[in-house]
Every structure is written in structure tokens, then in C-alpha cells.
Amino acid sequence: NAGVTQTPKFRILKIGQSMTLQCTQDMNHNYMYWYRQDPGMGLKLIYYSVGAGITDKGEVPNGYNVSRSTTEDFPLRLELAAPSQTSVYFCASRMDRQTSNQPQHFGDGTRLSIL
Amino acid sequence: AQSVTQPDIHITVSEGASLELRCNYSYGATPYLFWYVQSPGQGLQLLLKYFSGDTLVQGIKGFEAEFKRSQSSFNLRKPSVHWSDAAEYFCAVAGANNLFFGTGTRLTVIP
């Protein structure tokens, strides 16, 4: 039972480079989320998806893009990496809306440094 | 708008001592509240949740939390802390489509 799997675990990018953070879940969850975690700031929502083909912006979407072509996968793309995007990124999923009696499952995170 | 405040950035307790981590929320209606724990290098693990009913909720690892509407609080407690409880703890309130997290409280446990 893998749950939510994120790859890579660590990555260093140069300013202006692009990359895709991968997230996959094997629980057939409808809802998926991308958060970033910065020291002393808690987690901020970047994008979320309520199902395949449907995505929406969260609190801090600028500089990121997402897609949801399948239920399992929810990749996060950085097109032009900037130092402000240095952070730890977490993917999460849940079966239904946040207000239902379902826990949110988190991946182990991707630590991204942009130099 | 929903928000969560965790006023304690860092707490240090001795092993075996009791623990209380504070959480205050802002939400217009009945909130759905969560406590998560994050060990170093790991993702967040759900400790417990409150949706309705009994205001004292039990979670995993011996944790409990009490919902107090009059104080807009959802404090996390444990009667006797173990060294393995050292981690960062996040309180969260559910919005329409996502969770709003507090800034976290780092717990250090002294042997």
C-alpha cells in the first residue's frame, strides 16, 4: 500500500530551469493537492484538483502549473525556476471534499533548492 | 476567511511530562478541525480530527484534543510525553476545498 508517492525527494535547480515534480496515489482518491512548506509559514496551497481533467488555483499558484490527466497522477511544473520557489513541496490526496469524514494523505515531500 | 493560529513556535518538555499545544481558529460556521504531526523529513500524518459531536476527541499515539467553541480553540494534549513525540505539530481548519494550516509548533522532548 504505497499511498501518495512523490519524486524526486531532493533536487537542485539553477535559476530559469524548469522541472516537474511528480505525484501519484494508488488509493483512487478524487481530490489531490500541492502544498509548499516554508520555515515558520506552515503549508500553503498551490493548486488542487477535484478529479481528472479539473484543476484550480490555491493560495500561491504563481510560477506553477499543474495537470490531471488521470486519477492517479498530479504533476506540478515549474517553468522558470526562481529562488523564491526554494521550498519543500508536499502532495496530498483525499477521497472526497475536505468537509467529509475523510483524512488527507500526504507524500513524504520534495525538497527543492534553486540557486 | 478561515485561519489558524498556533501561538507557540517551540515547546520543550521533559519525557513523561504532560503536554498541551495551543490552536485557535477563525471560522464563521462550525469548523472541521485537524491536528497533524510531521517528523523530520516526512510528510504529515493525521493525529485526530473534529467534525461534530463530542468535543473531546481521541487520536492516535495517545493524543487527544478538545474543541471549545466559546474560545475558538482546539488544543492538543497528551498526559505523558515520549521521546518519540518530538516532531512538528500542525493544526488545520477545513475550507471549502482545502485545509488552512497554522504555522506549526515544534516539540522538543528532553530525556
CSV table of N, CA and C in Angstrom, one decimal, chain A residues 25-30 71-72 94-95:
chain,number,residue,atom,x,y,z
A,25,GLN,N,-0.9,8.6,-6.6
A,25,GLN,CA,-1.5,8.0,-5.5
A,25,GLN,C,-2.3,6.7,-6.0
A,26,ASP,N,-2.3,5.7,-5.1
A,26,ASP,CA,-2.9,4.5,-5.6
A,26,ASP,C,-4.2,4.1,-4.8
A,27,MET,N,-4.8,5.2,-4.2
A,27,MET,CA,-6.0,5.0,-3.4
A,27,MET,C,-7.3,5.4,-4.1
A,28,ASN,N,-7.2,5.7,-5.4
A,28,ASN,CA,-8.3,6.1,-6.2
A,28,ASN,C,-9.0,7.3,-5.6
A,29,HIS,N,-8.2,8.2,-5.1
A,29,HIS,CA,-8.8,9.4,-4.5
A,29,HIS,C,-9.1,10.4,-5.6
A,30,ASN,N,-10.2,11.1,-5.4
A,30,ASN,CA,-10.6,12.1,-6.3
A,30,ASN,C,-9.8,13.4,-6.2
A,71,THR,N,-6.6,9.9,-12.7
A,71,THR,CA,-7.0,10.0,-11.3
A,71,THR,C,-5.7,9.8,-10.5
A,72,GLU,N,-4.8,9.0,-10.9
A,72,GLU,CA,-3.6,8.7,-10.1
A,72,GLU,C,-2.5,9.8,-10.0
A,94,ARG,N,-7.2,13.0,-1.0
A,94,ARG,CA,-8.3,12.5,-0.2
A,94,ARG,C,-9.4,12.1,-1.1
A,95,MET,N,-10.3,11.3,-0.6
A,95,MET,CA,-11.3,10.7,-1.4
A,95,MET,C,-12.3,11.8,-1.9
